mmCIF file of C-alpha atoms in Angstrom:
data_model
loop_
_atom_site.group_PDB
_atom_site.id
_atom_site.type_symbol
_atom_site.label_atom_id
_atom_site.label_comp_id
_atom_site.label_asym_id
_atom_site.label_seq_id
_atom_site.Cartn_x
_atom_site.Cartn_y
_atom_site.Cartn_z
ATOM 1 C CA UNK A 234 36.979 -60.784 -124.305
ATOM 2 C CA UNK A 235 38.660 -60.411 -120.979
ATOM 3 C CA UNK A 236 38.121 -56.768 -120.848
ATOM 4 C CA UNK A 237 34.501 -57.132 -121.352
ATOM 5 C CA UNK A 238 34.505 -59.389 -118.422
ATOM 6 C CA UNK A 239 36.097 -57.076 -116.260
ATOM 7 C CA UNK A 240 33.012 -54.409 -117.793
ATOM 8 C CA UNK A 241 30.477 -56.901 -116.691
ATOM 9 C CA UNK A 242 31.931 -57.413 -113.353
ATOM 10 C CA UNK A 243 31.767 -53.664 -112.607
ATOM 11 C CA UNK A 244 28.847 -53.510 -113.611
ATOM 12 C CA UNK A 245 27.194 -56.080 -111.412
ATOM 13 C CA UNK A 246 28.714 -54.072 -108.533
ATOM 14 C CA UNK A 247 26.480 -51.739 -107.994
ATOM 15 C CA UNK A 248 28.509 -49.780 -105.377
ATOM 16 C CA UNK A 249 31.351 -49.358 -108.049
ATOM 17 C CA UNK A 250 29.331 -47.444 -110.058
ATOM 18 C CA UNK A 251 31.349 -44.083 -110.515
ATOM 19 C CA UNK A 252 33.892 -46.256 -111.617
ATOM 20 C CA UNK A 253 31.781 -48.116 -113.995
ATOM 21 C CA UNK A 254 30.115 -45.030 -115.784
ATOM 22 C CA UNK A 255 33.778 -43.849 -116.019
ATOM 23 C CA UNK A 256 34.941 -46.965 -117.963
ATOM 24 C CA UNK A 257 31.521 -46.717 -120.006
ATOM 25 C CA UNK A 258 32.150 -43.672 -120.998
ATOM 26 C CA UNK A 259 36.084 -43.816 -122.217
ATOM 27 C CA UNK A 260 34.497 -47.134 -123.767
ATOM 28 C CA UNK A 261 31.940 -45.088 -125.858
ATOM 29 C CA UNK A 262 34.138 -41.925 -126.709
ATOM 30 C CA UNK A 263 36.753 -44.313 -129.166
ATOM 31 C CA UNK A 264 34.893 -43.049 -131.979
ATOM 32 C CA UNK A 265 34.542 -39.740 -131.399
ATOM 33 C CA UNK A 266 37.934 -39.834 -130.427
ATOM 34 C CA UNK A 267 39.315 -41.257 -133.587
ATOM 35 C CA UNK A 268 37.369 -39.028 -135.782
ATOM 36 C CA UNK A 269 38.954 -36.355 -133.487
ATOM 37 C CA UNK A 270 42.297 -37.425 -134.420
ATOM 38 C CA UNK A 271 41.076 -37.338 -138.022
ATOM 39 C CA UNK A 272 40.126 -33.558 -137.536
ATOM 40 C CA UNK A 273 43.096 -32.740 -135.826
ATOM 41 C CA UNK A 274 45.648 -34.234 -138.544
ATOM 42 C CA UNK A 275 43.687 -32.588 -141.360
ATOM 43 C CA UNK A 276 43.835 -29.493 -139.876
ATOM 44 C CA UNK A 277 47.683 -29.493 -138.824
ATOM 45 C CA UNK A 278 48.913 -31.306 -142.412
ATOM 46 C CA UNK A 279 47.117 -28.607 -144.069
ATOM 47 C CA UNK A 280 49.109 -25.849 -142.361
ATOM 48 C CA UNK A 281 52.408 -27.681 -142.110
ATOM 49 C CA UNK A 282 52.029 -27.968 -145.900
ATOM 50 C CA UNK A 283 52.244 -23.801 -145.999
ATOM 51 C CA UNK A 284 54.816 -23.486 -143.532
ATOM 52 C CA UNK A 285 56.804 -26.161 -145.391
ATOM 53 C CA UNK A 286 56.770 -24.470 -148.419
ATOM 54 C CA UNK A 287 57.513 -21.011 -147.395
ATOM 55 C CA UNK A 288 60.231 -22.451 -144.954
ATOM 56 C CA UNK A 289 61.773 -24.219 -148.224
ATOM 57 C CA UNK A 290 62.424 -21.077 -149.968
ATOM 58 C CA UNK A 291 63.663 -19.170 -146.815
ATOM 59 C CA UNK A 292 65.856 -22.176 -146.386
ATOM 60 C CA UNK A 293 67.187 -22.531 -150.227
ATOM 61 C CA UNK A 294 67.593 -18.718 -150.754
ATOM 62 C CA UNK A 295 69.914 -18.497 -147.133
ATOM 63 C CA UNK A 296 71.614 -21.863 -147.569
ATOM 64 C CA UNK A 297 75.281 -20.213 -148.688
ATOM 65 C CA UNK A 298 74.857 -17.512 -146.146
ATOM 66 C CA UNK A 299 73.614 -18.420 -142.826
ATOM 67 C CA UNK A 300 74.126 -22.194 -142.993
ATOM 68 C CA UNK A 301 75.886 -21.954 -140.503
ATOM 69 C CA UNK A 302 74.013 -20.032 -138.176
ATOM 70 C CA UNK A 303 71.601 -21.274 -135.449
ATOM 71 C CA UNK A 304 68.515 -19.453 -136.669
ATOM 72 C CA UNK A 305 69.112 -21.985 -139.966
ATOM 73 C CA UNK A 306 69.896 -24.551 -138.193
ATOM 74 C CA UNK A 307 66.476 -24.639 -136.491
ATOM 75 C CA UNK A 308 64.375 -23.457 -138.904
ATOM 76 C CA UNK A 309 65.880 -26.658 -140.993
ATOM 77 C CA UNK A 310 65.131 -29.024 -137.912
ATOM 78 C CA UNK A 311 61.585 -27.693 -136.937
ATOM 79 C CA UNK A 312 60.713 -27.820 -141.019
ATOM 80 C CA UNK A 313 62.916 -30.362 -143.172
ATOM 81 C CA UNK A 314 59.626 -32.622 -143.697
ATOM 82 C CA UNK A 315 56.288 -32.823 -144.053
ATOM 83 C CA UNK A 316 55.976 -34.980 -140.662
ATOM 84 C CA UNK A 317 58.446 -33.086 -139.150
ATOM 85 C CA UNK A 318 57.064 -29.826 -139.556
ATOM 86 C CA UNK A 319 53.447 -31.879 -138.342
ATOM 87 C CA UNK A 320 54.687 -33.230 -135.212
ATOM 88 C CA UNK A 321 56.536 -28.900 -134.538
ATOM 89 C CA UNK A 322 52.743 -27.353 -135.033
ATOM 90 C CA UNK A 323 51.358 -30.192 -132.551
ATOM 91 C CA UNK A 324 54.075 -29.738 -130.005
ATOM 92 C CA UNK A 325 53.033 -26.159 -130.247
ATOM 93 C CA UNK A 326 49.788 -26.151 -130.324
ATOM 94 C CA UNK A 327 49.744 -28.817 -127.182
ATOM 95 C CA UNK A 328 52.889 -27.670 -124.938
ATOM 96 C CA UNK A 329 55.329 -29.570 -126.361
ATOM 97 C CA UNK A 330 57.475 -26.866 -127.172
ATOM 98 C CA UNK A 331 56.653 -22.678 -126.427
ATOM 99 C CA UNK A 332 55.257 -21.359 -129.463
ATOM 100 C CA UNK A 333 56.828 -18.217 -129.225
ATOM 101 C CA UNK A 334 60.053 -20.219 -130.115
ATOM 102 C CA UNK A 335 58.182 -21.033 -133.665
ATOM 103 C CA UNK A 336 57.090 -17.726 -134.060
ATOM 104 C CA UNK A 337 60.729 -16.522 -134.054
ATOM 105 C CA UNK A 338 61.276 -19.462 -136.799
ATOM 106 C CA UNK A 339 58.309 -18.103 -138.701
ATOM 107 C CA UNK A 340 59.069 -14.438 -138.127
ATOM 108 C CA UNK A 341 61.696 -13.833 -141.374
ATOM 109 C CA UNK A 342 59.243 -15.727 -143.803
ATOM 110 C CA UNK A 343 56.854 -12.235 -143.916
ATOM 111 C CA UNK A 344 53.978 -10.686 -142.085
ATOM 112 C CA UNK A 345 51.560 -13.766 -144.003
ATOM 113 C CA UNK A 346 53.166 -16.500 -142.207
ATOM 114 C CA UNK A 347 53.410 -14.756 -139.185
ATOM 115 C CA UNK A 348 49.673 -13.679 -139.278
ATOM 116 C CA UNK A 349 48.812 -17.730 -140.485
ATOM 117 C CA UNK A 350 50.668 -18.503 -137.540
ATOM 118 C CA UNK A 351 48.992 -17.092 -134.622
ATOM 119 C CA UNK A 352 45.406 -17.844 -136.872
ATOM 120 C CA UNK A 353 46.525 -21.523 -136.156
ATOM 121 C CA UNK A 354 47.244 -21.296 -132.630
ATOM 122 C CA UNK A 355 43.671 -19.454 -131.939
ATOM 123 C CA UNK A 356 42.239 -21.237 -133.940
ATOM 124 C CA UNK A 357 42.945 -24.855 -132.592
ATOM 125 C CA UNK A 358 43.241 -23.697 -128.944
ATOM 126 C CA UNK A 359 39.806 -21.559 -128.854
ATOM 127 C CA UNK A 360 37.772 -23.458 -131.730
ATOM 128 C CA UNK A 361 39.151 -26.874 -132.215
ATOM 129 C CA UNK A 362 40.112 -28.099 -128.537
ATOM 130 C CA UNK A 363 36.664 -26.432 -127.136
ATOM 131 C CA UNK A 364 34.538 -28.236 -129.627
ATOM 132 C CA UNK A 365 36.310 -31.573 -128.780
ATOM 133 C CA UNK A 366 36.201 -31.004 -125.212
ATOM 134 C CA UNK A 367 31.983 -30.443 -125.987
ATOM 135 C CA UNK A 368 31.989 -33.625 -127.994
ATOM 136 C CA UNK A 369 33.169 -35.593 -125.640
ATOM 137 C CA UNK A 370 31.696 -34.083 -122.624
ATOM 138 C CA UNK A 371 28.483 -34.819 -124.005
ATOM 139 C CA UNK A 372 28.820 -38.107 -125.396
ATOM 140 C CA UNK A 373 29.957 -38.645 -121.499
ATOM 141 C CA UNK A 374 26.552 -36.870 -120.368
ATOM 142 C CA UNK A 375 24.498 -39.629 -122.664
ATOM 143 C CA UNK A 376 26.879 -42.630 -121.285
ATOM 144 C CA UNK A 377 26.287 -41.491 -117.654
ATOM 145 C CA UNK A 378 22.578 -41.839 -117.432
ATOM 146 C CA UNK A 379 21.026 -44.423 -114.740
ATOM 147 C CA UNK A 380 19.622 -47.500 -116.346
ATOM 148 C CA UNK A 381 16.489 -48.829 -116.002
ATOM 149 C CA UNK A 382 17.014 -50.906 -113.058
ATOM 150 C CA UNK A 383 18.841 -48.014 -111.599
ATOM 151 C CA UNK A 384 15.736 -45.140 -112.028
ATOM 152 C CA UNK A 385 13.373 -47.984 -110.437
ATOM 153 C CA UNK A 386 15.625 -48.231 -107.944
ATOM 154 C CA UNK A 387 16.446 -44.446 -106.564
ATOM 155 C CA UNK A 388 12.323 -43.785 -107.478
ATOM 156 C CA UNK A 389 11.781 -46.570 -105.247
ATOM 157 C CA UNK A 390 13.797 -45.084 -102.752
ATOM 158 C CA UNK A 391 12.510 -41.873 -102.913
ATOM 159 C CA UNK A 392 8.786 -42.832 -102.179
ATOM 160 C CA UNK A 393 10.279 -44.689 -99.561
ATOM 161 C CA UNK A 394 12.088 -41.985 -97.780
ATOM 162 C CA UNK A 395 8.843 -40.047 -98.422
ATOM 163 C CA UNK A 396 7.049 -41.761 -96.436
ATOM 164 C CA UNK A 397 9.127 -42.305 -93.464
ATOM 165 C CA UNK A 398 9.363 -38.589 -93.754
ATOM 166 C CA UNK A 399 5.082 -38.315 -93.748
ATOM 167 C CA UNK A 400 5.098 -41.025 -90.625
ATOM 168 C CA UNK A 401 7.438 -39.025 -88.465
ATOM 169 C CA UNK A 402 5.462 -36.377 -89.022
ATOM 170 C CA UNK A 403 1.721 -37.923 -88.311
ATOM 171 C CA UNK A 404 4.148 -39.354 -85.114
ATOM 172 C CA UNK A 405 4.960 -36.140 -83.926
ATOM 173 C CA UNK A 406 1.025 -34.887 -84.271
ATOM 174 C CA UNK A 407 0.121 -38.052 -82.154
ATOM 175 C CA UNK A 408 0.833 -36.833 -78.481
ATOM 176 C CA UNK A 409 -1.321 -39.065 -77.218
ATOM 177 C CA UNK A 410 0.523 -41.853 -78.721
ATOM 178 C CA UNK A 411 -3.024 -43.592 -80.120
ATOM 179 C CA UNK A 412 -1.703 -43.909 -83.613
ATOM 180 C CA UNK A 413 -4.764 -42.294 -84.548
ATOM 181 C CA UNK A 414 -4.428 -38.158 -85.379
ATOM 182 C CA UNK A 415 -7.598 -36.001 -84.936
ATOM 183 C CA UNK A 416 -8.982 -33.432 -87.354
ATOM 184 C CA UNK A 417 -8.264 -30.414 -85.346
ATOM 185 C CA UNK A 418 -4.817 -31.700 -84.631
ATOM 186 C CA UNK A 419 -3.832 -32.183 -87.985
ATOM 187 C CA UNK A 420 -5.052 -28.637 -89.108
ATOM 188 C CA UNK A 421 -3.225 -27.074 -86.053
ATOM 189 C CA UNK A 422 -0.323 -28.738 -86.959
ATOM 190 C CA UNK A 423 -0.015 -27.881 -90.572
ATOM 191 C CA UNK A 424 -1.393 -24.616 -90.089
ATOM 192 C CA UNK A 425 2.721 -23.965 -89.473
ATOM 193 C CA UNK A 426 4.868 -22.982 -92.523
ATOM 194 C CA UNK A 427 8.003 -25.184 -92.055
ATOM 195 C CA UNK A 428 5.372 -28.435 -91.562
ATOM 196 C CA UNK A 429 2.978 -27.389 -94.703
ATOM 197 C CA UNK A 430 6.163 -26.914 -97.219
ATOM 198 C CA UNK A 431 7.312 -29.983 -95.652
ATOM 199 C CA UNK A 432 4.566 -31.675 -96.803
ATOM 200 C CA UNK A 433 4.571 -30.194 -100.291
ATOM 201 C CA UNK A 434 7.917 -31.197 -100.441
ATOM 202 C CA UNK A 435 6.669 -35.361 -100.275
ATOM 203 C CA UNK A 436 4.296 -34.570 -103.555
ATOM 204 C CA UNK A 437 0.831 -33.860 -101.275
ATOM 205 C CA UNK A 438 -0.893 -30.559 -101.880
ATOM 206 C CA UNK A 439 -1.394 -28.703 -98.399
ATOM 207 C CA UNK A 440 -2.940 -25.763 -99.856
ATOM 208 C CA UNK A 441 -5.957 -26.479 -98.588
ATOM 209 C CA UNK A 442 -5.312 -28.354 -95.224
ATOM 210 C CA UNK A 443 -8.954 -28.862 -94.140
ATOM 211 C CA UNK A 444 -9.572 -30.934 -97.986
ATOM 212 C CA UNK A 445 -6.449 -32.371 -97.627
ATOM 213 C CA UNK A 446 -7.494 -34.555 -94.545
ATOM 214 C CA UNK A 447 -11.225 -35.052 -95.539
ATOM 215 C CA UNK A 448 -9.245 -36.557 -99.273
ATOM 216 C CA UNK A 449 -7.099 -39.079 -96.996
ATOM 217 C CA UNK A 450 -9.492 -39.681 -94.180
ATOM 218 C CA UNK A 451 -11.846 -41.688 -97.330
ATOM 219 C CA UNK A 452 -14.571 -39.879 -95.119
ATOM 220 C CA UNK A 453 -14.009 -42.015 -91.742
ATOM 221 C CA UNK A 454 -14.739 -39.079 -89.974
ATOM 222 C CA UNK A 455 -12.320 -36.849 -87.857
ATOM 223 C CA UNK A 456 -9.847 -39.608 -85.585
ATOM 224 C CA UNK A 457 -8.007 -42.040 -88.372
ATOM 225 C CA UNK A 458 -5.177 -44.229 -88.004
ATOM 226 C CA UNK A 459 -1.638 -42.928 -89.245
ATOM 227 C CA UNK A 460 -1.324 -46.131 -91.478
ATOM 228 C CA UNK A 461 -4.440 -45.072 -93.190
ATOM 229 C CA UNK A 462 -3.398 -41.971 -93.644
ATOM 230 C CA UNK A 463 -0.204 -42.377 -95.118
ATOM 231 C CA UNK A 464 -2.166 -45.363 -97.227
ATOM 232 C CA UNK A 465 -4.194 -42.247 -98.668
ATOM 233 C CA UNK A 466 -1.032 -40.224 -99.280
ATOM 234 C CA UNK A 467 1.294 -42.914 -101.235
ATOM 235 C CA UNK A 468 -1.758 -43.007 -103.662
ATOM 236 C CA UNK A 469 -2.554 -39.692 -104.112
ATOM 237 C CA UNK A 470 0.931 -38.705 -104.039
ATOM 238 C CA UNK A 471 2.352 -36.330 -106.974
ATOM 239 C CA UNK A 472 0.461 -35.815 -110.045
ATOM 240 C CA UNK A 473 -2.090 -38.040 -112.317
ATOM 241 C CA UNK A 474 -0.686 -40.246 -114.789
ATOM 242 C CA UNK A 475 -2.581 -40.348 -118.132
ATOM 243 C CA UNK A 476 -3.620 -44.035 -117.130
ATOM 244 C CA UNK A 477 -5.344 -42.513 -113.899
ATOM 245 C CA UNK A 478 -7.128 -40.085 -116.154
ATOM 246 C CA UNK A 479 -7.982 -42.183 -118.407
ATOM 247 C CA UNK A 480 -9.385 -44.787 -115.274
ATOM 248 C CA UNK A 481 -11.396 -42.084 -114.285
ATOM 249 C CA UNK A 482 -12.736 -40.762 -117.510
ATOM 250 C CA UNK A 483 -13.673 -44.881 -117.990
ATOM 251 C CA UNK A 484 -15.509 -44.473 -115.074
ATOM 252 C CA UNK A 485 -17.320 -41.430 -115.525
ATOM 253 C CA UNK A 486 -18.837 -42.792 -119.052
ATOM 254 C CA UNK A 487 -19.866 -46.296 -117.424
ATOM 255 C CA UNK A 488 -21.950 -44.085 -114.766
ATOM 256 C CA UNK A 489 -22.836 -41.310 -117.590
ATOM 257 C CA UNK A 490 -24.284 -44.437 -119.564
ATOM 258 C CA UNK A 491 -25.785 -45.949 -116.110
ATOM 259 C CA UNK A 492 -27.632 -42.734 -115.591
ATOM 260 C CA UNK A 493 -29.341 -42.634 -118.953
ATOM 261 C CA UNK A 494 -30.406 -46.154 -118.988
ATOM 262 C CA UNK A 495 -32.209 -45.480 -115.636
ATOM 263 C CA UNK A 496 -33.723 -41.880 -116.932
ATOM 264 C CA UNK A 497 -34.940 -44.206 -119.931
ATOM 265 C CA UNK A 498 -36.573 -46.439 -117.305
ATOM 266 C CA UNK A 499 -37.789 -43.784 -115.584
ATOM 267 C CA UNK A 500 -39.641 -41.908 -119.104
ATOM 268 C CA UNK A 501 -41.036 -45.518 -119.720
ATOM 269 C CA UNK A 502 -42.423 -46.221 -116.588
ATOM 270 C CA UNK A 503 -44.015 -42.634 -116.386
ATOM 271 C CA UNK A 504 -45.610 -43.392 -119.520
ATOM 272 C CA UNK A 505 -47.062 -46.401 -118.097
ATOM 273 C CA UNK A 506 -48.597 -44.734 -115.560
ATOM 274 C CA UNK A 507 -50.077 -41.985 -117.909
ATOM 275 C CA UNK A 508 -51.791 -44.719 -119.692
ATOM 276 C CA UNK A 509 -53.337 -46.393 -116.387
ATOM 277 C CA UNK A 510 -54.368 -42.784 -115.516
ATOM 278 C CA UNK A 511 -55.559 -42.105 -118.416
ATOM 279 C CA UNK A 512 -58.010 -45.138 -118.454
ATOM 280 C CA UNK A 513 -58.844 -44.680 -115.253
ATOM 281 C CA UNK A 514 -60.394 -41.449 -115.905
ATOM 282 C CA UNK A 515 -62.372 -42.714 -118.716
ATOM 283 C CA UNK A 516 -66.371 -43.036 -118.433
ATOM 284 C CA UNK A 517 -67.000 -46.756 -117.256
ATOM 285 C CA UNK A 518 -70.070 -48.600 -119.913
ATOM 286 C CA UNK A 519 -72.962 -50.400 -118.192
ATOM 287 C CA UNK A 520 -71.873 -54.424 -117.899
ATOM 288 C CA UNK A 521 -74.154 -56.753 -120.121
ATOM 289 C CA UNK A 522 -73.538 -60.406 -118.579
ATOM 290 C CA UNK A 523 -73.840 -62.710 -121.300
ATOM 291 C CA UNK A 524 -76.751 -65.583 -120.822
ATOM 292 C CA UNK A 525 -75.760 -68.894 -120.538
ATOM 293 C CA UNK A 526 -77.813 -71.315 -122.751
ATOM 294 C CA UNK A 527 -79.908 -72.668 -119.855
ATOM 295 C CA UNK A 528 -81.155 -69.622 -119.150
ATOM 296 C CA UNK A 529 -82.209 -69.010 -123.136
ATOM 297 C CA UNK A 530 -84.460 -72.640 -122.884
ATOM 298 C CA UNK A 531 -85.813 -71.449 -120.168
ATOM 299 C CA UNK A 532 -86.848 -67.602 -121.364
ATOM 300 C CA UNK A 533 -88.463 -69.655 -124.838
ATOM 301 C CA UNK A 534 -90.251 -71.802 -122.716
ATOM 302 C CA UNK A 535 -91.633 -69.232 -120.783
ATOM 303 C CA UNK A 536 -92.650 -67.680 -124.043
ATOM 304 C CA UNK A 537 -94.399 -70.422 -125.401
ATOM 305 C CA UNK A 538 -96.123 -71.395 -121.888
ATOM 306 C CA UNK A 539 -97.872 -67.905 -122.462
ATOM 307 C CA UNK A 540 -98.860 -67.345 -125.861
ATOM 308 C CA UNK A 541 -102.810 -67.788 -126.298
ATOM 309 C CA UNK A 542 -104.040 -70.969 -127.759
ATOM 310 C CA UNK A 543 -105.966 -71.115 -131.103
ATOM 311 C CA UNK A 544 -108.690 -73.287 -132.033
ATOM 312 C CA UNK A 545 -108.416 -75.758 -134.122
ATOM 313 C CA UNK A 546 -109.277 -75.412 -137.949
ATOM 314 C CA UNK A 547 -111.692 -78.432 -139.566
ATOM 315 C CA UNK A 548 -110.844 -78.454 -143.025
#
């Protein structure tokens, strides 16, 4: 509990942090570490095993004769156990002890221990120790990676120094001192190799200088202030992100949809004026006013005022 304390402490000091990603990564190597060990005995119990056993019989069939002779002696000391003869291959294999000493232990058991011998030492100095080393190197890589708070932090800093960078140069453009920086100026200026790669190097494309300003002028035409500038620039700066592409292909079917509504306004309301043309053009029929009932009374009367009397009949 104390000792993950202590981790938390180091790593709420943020200007310990070489120290921290040390600790976090000795922290998160214990497992590969003990399955190293694992490895490590495997392979060294299964070739103290062979030694053993051919150093048994060397040692049982010159007991009577050179017992008493240092070559015996050691042979029995290096090899009179299973964890003995263990701990003499890892002392050899390690620096312990020279393994050239061993090998003149090994030497009188044959040409197949000898041969098994320096296979071992290769083997775990060139195969076994490089792959660990790998292991671990990597599962340190993984461990050392910035958090989250840290990536926000140096991208944060970045832009940052990016724009100081951008303002010292609009500064040095401004001679006048007007905080303002003048189309011709600002192509003159960047015209010059060290100041266009200079600007690359902040994430703005000075390919095409002339574009360039007219993009972070927004069109104000050719004096604008540094601030604006340098407004311009932190947005456009480095590449689109897919939600900026997306944004704009949003915007580009809300106007693609805008413009066919109004070219369906347009074909309806030249339609409507092909029909008012249309009956414009058309022969116009004498008007008949309709009589008003007045007028009718009065036509019958007239009739009847004029029609000729007859006489009467006397029936």
């Amino acid at each position: 509990l104390s000792s993950l304390k202590i981790l938390r402490i180091f790593r709420a000091m943020r200007f310990l942090r070489e120290l921290r990603v040390m600790m976090a990564s000795i922290a998160g190597s214990f497992v590969s570490l003990f399955w190293s060990f694992i490895m490590i005995g495997l392979i060294i119990y299964i070739f103290a095993l062979f030694f053993l056993q051919q150093m048994t019989i060397e040692l049982a069939s010159a007991r009577d004769v050179g017992r008493s002779s240092t070559m015996w002696k050691q042979q029995r000391h290096y090899f009179r156990s299973v964890g003995r003869s263990c701990l003499t291959l890892f002392e050899a294999s390690l620096g312990g002890l020279d393994w050239d000493n061993i090998y003149m232990l090994i030497e009188p058991l044959g040409l197949t221990c000898v041969f098994a011998f320096i296979f071992y030492i290769a083997f775990f100095n060139f195969a076994v120790l490089n792959i660990l080393t790998g292991i671990f190197v990597e599962n340190a890589m993984k461990l050392c990676k910035p958090s989250k708070h840290e990536v926000i932090q140096e991208k944060w800093k970045a832009e940052e120094q990016d724009i100081r960078d951008l303002r010292d140069i609009l500064s040095a453009m401004d001679v006048n001192k007007t905080g303002c920086i003048d189309k011709d100026g600002f192509l003159s200026v960047v015209a010059h190799d060290l100041v266009a790669h200079h600007i690359s190097s902040i994430g703005l494309d000075a390919t095409n200088p002339e574009l360039l300003f007219e993009v972070i002028s927004g069109g104000m035409g050719d004096e604008v202030p540094i601030e604006v500038i340098i407004e311009s620039a932190r947005r456009m700066k480095g590449q689109a992100s897919s939600l900026e592409v997306n944004g704009v292909m949003l915007q580009s079917g809300a106007l693609r949809k805008g413009l066919d509504d109004l070219r369906d306004q347009q074909v309806q309301m030249l339609r409507r004026v092909s029909v008012l043309e249309a009956r414009a053009n058309e022969p116009k029929a004498p008007v008949v006013w309709p009589r008003s009932a007045g007028d009718h009374r009065a036509n019958v009367f007239c009739a009847r005022s004029t029609m000729p009397t007859l006489p009467a009949l006397h029936l």
